[in-house]
Amino acid sequence: MGVLKEIIINFFKEPFTELHPFVKKKPKERFRGRILYEADRCIGCRLCEKYCPVKAVDFHEKGRIDFDMGKCIYCGLCRDVCPVKCIHYTHAFEYASSNKEKLRKNLV
Amino acid sequence: MHDFVMPVGPQSPALKEPMLLKLKLEGEEVRSVDMRLGYTHKGVEGLLEGKNVDQAMYVASRICGICSISHERAFIRTVEDMMKKEVNERVKLIRTILFELERISSHLLWAGFMMHEIGFDTLFQYLWREREGVLDLFESICGNRVHKNICKIGSLRYDIAPVQEREVLDCLDSMQEKLKDYEDEIKKNKVIKERLKGVGKISKKTAIEYGLIGPNARASGIDNDVRRIDPYDSYADINFKTIVIKKGDAMERTLLRMREVHESMGIIRQCVEMLPSEKIPKFSLTNIKEGEAIGRVEAPRGELFYFLKVEDGLIRRAKVRTPTFAFIKILEKILKGVKIGDVPVIVASLDPCFSCMERVLVAKEDREEWMTEAEFRRKYSC
């Protein structure tokens, strides 16, 4: 009897899986996706470069920093140490690319 | 009859991670076993050296994907011990909640694999469906599903909001009844019984000889639980049972882990109830000049041990002993005399995690080789 009940219930249920490419899933509020860097607020203290555990931050000059997302491990330490909070994690997660230069370009 | 050597692995559908087992067979029976490890060596201890503690914590948590919080937690326990730092009650309770959620996720993942190993894929899918709810909780609380990175030295990155407390309790409620059903299925199902009962038996004496730890030791009748013998976080204030079973075969190891999931649920419920309304301290960078300490926690697979030595604010030497490293040697003993078909089941029933246990081992076939750190660095140029 139990099996029959389960079958009837499941027959009218929505599918448990998600139709990902067609219906986009929204990540949760605290999700750490691609880094967004506000260049005009940066004070050039180089803390993010110093604290990145995998050396994914390339500091050129004040207001010009490249975050290499191919190396990034999404730990969020650069955001935590930034004194003016000009580094943010966005909800963007679909940016895989075979071109490494594309991963190094910043979101603005 | 001739002896026949059959290699299992490093790439084999029976093993989920690379490891080579050279089985000497006589007919279908295994006569002796030779193990070979080292296919996924990452050199993590070397990576940790030269980093400051704030950075190194994130590298350490990437040693294992399944027990990421355990590694973070063990690292933090070591550093906080070095600094003699006390954290407030709320931080402790939230850490305990996340730690136990991780145990649930790990045990369900393993139970799924175990069912897959014996060809019961329906239950495998059911168990992983329940695990999905826990991963969603991690995404909601920590930000990521696998490498959670929520702990900070002396604090936490995020607090748990009242909505999330509700989410945690709802998830546990929806899971509890179903898990009971699955546990009954494991107990009653004839196929599972045939494959698991009496397979890979480990007596208490063997377990002590080979230094078995964690759930495997508890299934062989050894009362070994770091949460009880060396309490950390809020485990000292919480009521929980350490489950110990005496038989020690694959079936008991499976059931023990399923029962531990229920015990973890109880711990989480108590913690959520006890959460005080104080605020968690703000994150600040760690200022530590020199020190040396050890720390251990009870990871889902057993005792996880850390040793750290800090000089001039940077880590000079790190030593990590993951649970699998402590008990993998027992395979040589328990695989002797079993049928070849039981080998994948016995290996899986110990819940090994090879990629986190890979450490440098220098072993020559006929003799041991001992060398100092300086000699080793010179020889292997690292």
mmCIF file of N, CA and C in Angstrom, chain B residues 118-204:
data_model
loop_
_atom_site.group_PDB
_atom_site.id
_atom_site.type_symbol
_atom_site.label_atom_id
_atom_site.label_comp_id
_atom_site.label_asym_id
_atom_site.label_seq_id
_atom_site.Cartn_x
_atom_site.Cartn_y
_atom_site.Cartn_z
ATOM 1 N N ILE B 118 27.297 -1.434 -3.182
ATOM 2 C CA ILE B 118 26.697 -2.766 -3.181
ATOM 3 C C ILE B 118 25.572 -2.867 -4.206
ATOM 4 N N GLY B 119 25.441 -1.843 -5.051
ATOM 5 C CA GLY B 119 24.489 -1.912 -6.151
ATOM 6 C C GLY B 119 23.076 -1.520 -5.802
ATOM 7 N N PHE B 120 22.891 -0.804 -4.698
ATOM 8 C CA PHE B 120 21.555 -0.363 -4.308
ATOM 9 C C PHE B 120 21.419 1.120 -4.652
ATOM 10 N N ASP B 121 21.256 1.437 -5.940
ATOM 11 C CA ASP B 121 21.324 2.830 -6.348
ATOM 12 C C ASP B 121 20.110 3.661 -5.967
ATOM 13 N N THR B 122 18.971 2.993 -5.715
ATOM 14 C CA THR B 122 17.777 3.756 -5.326
ATOM 15 C C THR B 122 18.005 4.472 -4.001
ATOM 16 N N LEU B 123 18.512 3.730 -3.036
ATOM 17 C CA LEU B 123 18.749 4.317 -1.723
ATOM 18 C C LEU B 123 19.846 5.381 -1.800
ATOM 19 N N PHE B 124 20.806 5.146 -2.676
ATOM 20 C CA PHE B 124 21.877 6.119 -2.908
ATOM 21 C C PHE B 124 21.283 7.470 -3.323
ATOM 22 N N GLN B 125 20.347 7.408 -4.272
ATOM 23 C CA GLN B 125 19.725 8.661 -4.728
ATOM 24 C C GLN B 125 18.897 9.303 -3.621
ATOM 25 N N TYR B 126 18.164 8.495 -2.856
ATOM 26 C CA TYR B 126 17.332 9.032 -1.771
ATOM 27 C C TYR B 126 18.193 9.753 -0.738
ATOM 28 N N LEU B 127 19.308 9.089 -0.333
ATOM 29 C CA LEU B 127 20.166 9.674 0.700
ATOM 30 C C LEU B 127 20.779 10.988 0.223
ATOM 31 N N TRP B 128 21.156 11.020 -1.052
ATOM 32 C CA TRP B 128 21.761 12.245 -1.563
ATOM 33 C C TRP B 128 20.743 13.357 -1.722
ATOM 34 N N ARG B 129 19.480 12.986 -1.916
ATOM 35 C CA ARG B 129 18.430 14.013 -1.974
ATOM 36 C C ARG B 129 18.325 14.712 -0.622
ATOM 37 N N GLU B 130 18.401 13.947 0.449
ATOM 38 C CA GLU B 130 18.335 14.555 1.784
ATOM 39 C C GLU B 130 19.548 15.444 2.038
ATOM 40 N N ARG B 131 20.700 14.985 1.526
ATOM 41 C CA ARG B 131 21.924 15.762 1.731
ATOM 42 C C ARG B 131 21.833 17.122 1.045
ATOM 43 N N GLU B 132 21.125 17.169 -0.059
ATOM 44 C CA GLU B 132 20.974 18.412 -0.807
ATOM 45 C C GLU B 132 20.420 19.529 0.080
ATOM 46 N N GLY B 133 19.487 19.180 0.970
ATOM 47 C CA GLY B 133 18.915 20.175 1.885
ATOM 48 C C GLY B 133 19.980 20.782 2.782
ATOM 49 N N VAL B 134 20.921 19.950 3.260
ATOM 50 C CA VAL B 134 21.995 20.451 4.129
ATOM 51 C C VAL B 134 22.914 21.380 3.344
ATOM 52 N N LEU B 135 23.207 21.013 2.071
ATOM 53 C CA LEU B 135 24.074 21.864 1.260
ATOM 54 C C LEU B 135 23.417 23.217 1.002
ATOM 55 N N ASP B 136 22.099 23.216 0.806
ATOM 56 C CA ASP B 136 21.393 24.481 0.627
ATOM 57 C C ASP B 136 21.519 25.349 1.867
ATOM 58 N N LEU B 137 21.467 24.702 3.044
ATOM 59 C CA LEU B 137 21.644 25.443 4.298
ATOM 60 C C LEU B 137 23.013 26.102 4.332
ATOM 61 N N PHE B 138 24.034 25.346 3.912
ATOM 62 C CA PHE B 138 25.390 25.895 3.893
ATOM 63 C C PHE B 138 25.452 27.116 2.977
ATOM 64 N N GLU B 139 24.792 27.012 1.826
ATOM 65 C CA GLU B 139 24.828 28.141 0.897
ATOM 66 C C GLU B 139 24.157 29.356 1.514
ATOM 67 N N SER B 140 23.078 29.095 2.223
ATOM 68 C CA SER B 140 22.352 30.206 2.822
ATOM 69 C C SER B 140 23.125 30.831 3.989
ATOM 70 N N ILE B 141 23.783 30.003 4.806
ATOM 71 C CA ILE B 141 24.458 30.529 5.999
ATOM 72 C C ILE B 141 25.876 31.010 5.679
ATOM 73 N N CYS B 142 26.629 30.197 4.916
ATOM 74 C CA CYS B 142 28.051 30.501 4.730
ATOM 75 C C CYS B 142 28.361 31.187 3.409
ATOM 76 N N GLY B 143 27.510 31.024 2.405
ATOM 77 C CA GLY B 143 27.790 31.639 1.112
ATOM 78 C C GLY B 143 28.156 30.618 0.053
ATOM 79 N N ASN B 144 28.877 29.584 0.422
ATOM 80 C CA ASN B 144 29.238 28.560 -0.551
ATOM 81 C C ASN B 144 28.769 27.195 -0.082
ATOM 82 N N ARG B 145 28.634 26.273 -1.010
ATOM 83 C CA ARG B 145 28.108 24.964 -0.659
ATOM 84 C C ARG B 145 29.201 23.997 -0.213
ATOM 85 N N VAL B 146 30.390 24.120 -0.780
ATOM 86 C CA VAL B 146 31.430 23.147 -0.457
ATOM 87 C C VAL B 146 32.503 23.753 0.457
ATOM 88 N N HIS B 147 33.230 24.737 -0.046
ATOM 89 C CA HIS B 147 34.239 25.374 0.815
ATOM 90 C C HIS B 147 33.596 26.550 1.529
ATOM 91 N N LYS B 148 33.161 26.287 2.758
ATOM 92 C CA LYS B 148 32.266 27.242 3.415
ATOM 93 C C LYS B 148 32.973 28.494 3.883
ATOM 94 N N ASN B 149 34.184 28.339 4.434
ATOM 95 C CA ASN B 149 34.975 29.504 4.859
ATOM 96 C C ASN B 149 34.193 30.498 5.683
ATOM 97 N N ILE B 150 33.528 30.034 6.723
ATOM 98 C CA ILE B 150 32.753 30.963 7.551
ATOM 99 C C ILE B 150 33.517 31.338 8.815
ATOM 100 N N CYS B 151 34.420 30.481 9.262
ATOM 101 C CA CYS B 151 35.109 30.755 10.537
ATOM 102 C C CYS B 151 36.189 31.813 10.350
ATOM 103 N N LYS B 152 36.380 32.573 11.408
ATOM 104 C CA LYS B 152 37.499 33.516 11.479
ATOM 105 C C LYS B 152 38.168 33.282 12.817
ATOM 106 N N ILE B 153 39.409 33.690 12.924
ATOM 107 C CA ILE B 153 40.087 33.479 14.204
ATOM 108 C C ILE B 153 39.477 34.422 15.236
ATOM 109 N N GLY B 154 38.854 33.837 16.269
ATOM 110 C CA GLY B 154 38.216 34.635 17.317
ATOM 111 C C GLY B 154 36.814 35.085 16.991
ATOM 112 N N SER B 155 36.323 34.765 15.800
ATOM 113 C CA SER B 155 34.995 35.258 15.428
ATOM 114 C C SER B 155 34.416 34.417 14.295
ATOM 115 N N LEU B 156 33.391 34.952 13.659
ATOM 116 C CA LEU B 156 32.790 34.306 12.492
ATOM 117 C C LEU B 156 32.593 35.359 11.411
ATOM 118 N N ARG B 157 32.491 34.900 10.168
ATOM 119 C CA ARG B 157 32.252 35.879 9.109
ATOM 120 C C ARG B 157 30.804 36.377 9.156
ATOM 121 N N TYR B 158 29.866 35.470 9.296
ATOM 122 C CA TYR B 158 28.448 35.836 9.321
ATOM 123 C C TYR B 158 27.794 35.322 10.592
ATOM 124 N N ASP B 159 26.761 36.022 11.006
ATOM 125 C CA ASP B 159 25.929 35.552 12.098
ATOM 126 C C ASP B 159 24.784 34.730 11.503
ATOM 127 N N ILE B 160 24.116 33.932 12.357
ATOM 128 C CA ILE B 160 22.931 33.219 11.871
ATOM 129 C C ILE B 160 21.716 34.086 12.155
ATOM 130 N N ALA B 161 20.970 34.441 11.121
ATOM 131 C CA ALA B 161 19.767 35.267 11.298
ATOM 132 C C ALA B 161 18.627 34.388 11.802
ATOM 133 N N PRO B 162 17.599 34.994 12.480
ATOM 134 C CA PRO B 162 16.468 34.182 12.968
ATOM 135 C C PRO B 162 15.788 33.371 11.868
ATOM 136 N N VAL B 163 15.754 33.932 10.643
ATOM 137 C CA VAL B 163 15.151 33.190 9.521
ATOM 138 C C VAL B 163 15.930 31.911 9.257
ATOM 139 N N GLN B 164 17.238 32.033 9.352
ATOM 140 C CA GLN B 164 18.078 30.860 9.071
ATOM 141 C C GLN B 164 17.974 29.810 10.175
ATOM 142 N N GLU B 165 17.787 30.272 11.413
ATOM 143 C CA GLU B 165 17.535 29.304 12.503
ATOM 144 C C GLU B 165 16.328 28.446 12.155
ATOM 145 N N ARG B 166 15.274 29.118 11.688
ATOM 146 C CA ARG B 166 14.037 28.429 11.296
ATOM 147 C C ARG B 166 14.333 27.442 10.162
ATOM 148 N N GLU B 167 15.129 27.919 9.176
ATOM 149 C CA GLU B 167 15.483 27.064 8.021
ATOM 150 C C GLU B 167 16.181 25.785 8.475
ATOM 151 N N VAL B 168 17.116 25.955 9.419
ATOM 152 C CA VAL B 168 17.868 24.792 9.915
ATOM 153 C C VAL B 168 16.907 23.792 10.547
ATOM 154 N N LEU B 169 16.020 24.292 11.429
ATOM 155 C CA LEU B 169 15.098 23.385 12.113
ATOM 156 C C LEU B 169 14.140 22.715 11.141
ATOM 157 N N ASP B 170 13.651 23.495 10.149
ATOM 158 C CA ASP B 170 12.741 22.922 9.149
ATOM 159 C C ASP B 170 13.414 21.801 8.373
ATOM 160 N N CYS B 171 14.679 22.056 7.993
ATOM 161 C CA CYS B 171 15.424 21.053 7.220
ATOM 162 C C CYS B 171 15.569 19.768 8.031
ATOM 163 N N LEU B 172 15.914 19.927 9.330
ATOM 164 C CA LEU B 172 16.090 18.738 10.167
ATOM 165 C C LEU B 172 14.773 17.989 10.319
ATOM 166 N N ASP B 173 13.671 18.747 10.513
ATOM 167 C CA ASP B 173 12.368 18.089 10.682
ATOM 168 C C ASP B 173 11.993 17.271 9.450
ATOM 169 N N SER B 174 12.220 17.884 8.267
ATOM 170 C CA SER B 174 11.803 17.177 7.050
ATOM 171 C C SER B 174 12.693 15.953 6.810
ATOM 172 N N MET B 175 13.947 16.016 7.315
ATOM 173 C CA MET B 175 14.886 14.936 7.052
ATOM 174 C C MET B 175 14.686 13.746 7.992
ATOM 175 N N GLN B 176 14.328 14.065 9.240
ATOM 176 C CA GLN B 176 14.384 13.057 10.295
ATOM 177 C C GLN B 176 13.578 11.799 9.988
ATOM 178 N N GLU B 177 12.305 12.033 9.568
ATOM 179 C CA GLU B 177 11.420 10.890 9.365
ATOM 180 C C GLU B 177 11.911 10.008 8.214
ATOM 181 N N LYS B 178 12.338 10.688 7.143
ATOM 182 C CA LYS B 178 12.797 9.942 5.978
ATOM 183 C C LYS B 178 14.038 9.128 6.312
ATOM 184 N N LEU B 179 14.945 9.742 7.081
ATOM 185 C CA LEU B 179 16.175 9.011 7.417
ATOM 186 C C LEU B 179 15.862 7.773 8.254
ATOM 187 N N LYS B 180 14.842 7.882 9.118
ATOM 188 C CA LYS B 180 14.447 6.701 9.904
ATOM 189 C C LYS B 180 14.005 5.581 8.971
ATOM 190 N N ASP B 181 13.218 5.958 7.942
ATOM 191 C CA ASP B 181 12.769 4.965 6.960
ATOM 192 C C ASP B 181 13.959 4.287 6.287
ATOM 193 N N TYR B 182 14.929 5.100 5.872
ATOM 194 C CA TYR B 182 16.084 4.546 5.167
ATOM 195 C C TYR B 182 16.875 3.610 6.086
ATOM 196 N N GLU B 183 16.964 4.017 7.364
ATOM 197 C CA GLU B 183 17.698 3.180 8.320
ATOM 198 C C GLU B 183 17.004 1.826 8.474
ATOM 199 N N ASP B 184 15.658 1.864 8.555
ATOM 200 C CA ASP B 184 14.902 0.608 8.636
ATOM 201 C C ASP B 184 15.149 -0.250 7.406
ATOM 202 N N GLU B 185 15.201 0.422 6.254
ATOM 203 C CA GLU B 185 15.422 -0.296 4.992
ATOM 204 C C GLU B 185 16.776 -1.013 5.042
ATOM 205 N N ILE B 186 17.792 -0.289 5.536
ATOM 206 C CA ILE B 186 19.126 -0.902 5.616
ATOM 207 C C ILE B 186 19.095 -2.112 6.550
ATOM 208 N N LYS B 187 18.362 -1.971 7.669
ATOM 209 C CA LYS B 187 18.309 -3.069 8.640
ATOM 210 C C LYS B 187 17.594 -4.285 8.080
ATOM 211 N N LYS B 188 16.484 -4.041 7.330
ATOM 212 C CA LYS B 188 15.622 -5.160 6.934
ATOM 213 C C LYS B 188 15.943 -5.751 5.576
ATOM 214 N N ASN B 189 16.440 -4.914 4.652
ATOM 215 C CA ASN B 189 16.590 -5.376 3.275
ATOM 216 C C ASN B 189 17.536 -6.576 3.173
ATOM 217 N N LYS B 190 17.076 -7.592 2.409
ATOM 218 C CA LYS B 190 17.819 -8.849 2.350
ATOM 219 C C LYS B 190 19.139 -8.692 1.596
ATOM 220 N N VAL B 191 19.100 -7.895 0.510
ATOM 221 C CA VAL B 191 20.306 -7.721 -0.308
ATOM 222 C C VAL B 191 21.408 -7.046 0.513
ATOM 223 N N ILE B 192 21.012 -5.975 1.224
ATOM 224 C CA ILE B 192 22.012 -5.245 2.014
ATOM 225 C C ILE B 192 22.576 -6.143 3.102
ATOM 226 N N LYS B 193 21.706 -6.919 3.746
ATOM 227 C CA LYS B 193 22.153 -7.811 4.819
ATOM 228 C C LYS B 193 23.176 -8.807 4.295
ATOM 229 N N GLU B 194 22.858 -9.407 3.120
ATOM 230 C CA GLU B 194 23.760 -10.408 2.544
ATOM 231 C C GLU B 194 25.138 -9.822 2.260
ATOM 232 N N ARG B 195 25.135 -8.583 1.746
ATOM 233 C CA ARG B 195 26.407 -7.982 1.343
ATOM 234 C C ARG B 195 27.226 -7.448 2.513
ATOM 235 N N LEU B 196 26.562 -7.024 3.591
ATOM 236 C CA LEU B 196 27.290 -6.313 4.646
ATOM 237 C C LEU B 196 27.500 -7.100 5.929
ATOM 238 N N LYS B 197 26.581 -8.013 6.262
ATOM 239 C CA LYS B 197 26.701 -8.670 7.576
ATOM 240 C C LYS B 197 27.928 -9.565 7.630
ATOM 241 N N GLY B 198 28.739 -9.381 8.658
ATOM 242 C CA GLY B 198 29.909 -10.228 8.854
ATOM 243 C C GLY B 198 31.062 -9.953 7.913
ATOM 244 N N VAL B 199 30.936 -8.919 7.070
ATOM 245 C CA VAL B 199 32.001 -8.607 6.113
ATOM 246 C C VAL B 199 32.969 -7.603 6.738
ATOM 247 N N GLY B 200 34.257 -7.830 6.565
ATOM 248 C CA GLY B 200 35.267 -6.880 7.050
ATOM 249 C C GLY B 200 35.252 -6.690 8.543
ATOM 250 N N LYS B 201 35.195 -7.798 9.266
ATOM 251 C CA LYS B 201 35.107 -7.692 10.723
ATOM 252 C C LYS B 201 36.415 -7.192 11.332
ATOM 253 N N ILE B 202 36.299 -6.255 12.262
ATOM 254 C CA ILE B 202 37.479 -5.766 12.983
ATOM 255 C C ILE B 202 37.217 -5.955 14.468
ATOM 256 N N SER B 203 38.053 -6.786 15.106
ATOM 257 C CA SER B 203 37.865 -6.997 16.543
ATOM 258 C C SER B 203 38.459 -5.820 17.303
ATOM 259 N N LYS B 204 38.082 -5.731 18.578
ATOM 260 C CA LYS B 204 38.555 -4.606 19.389
ATOM 261 C C LYS B 204 40.076 -4.613 19.483
#
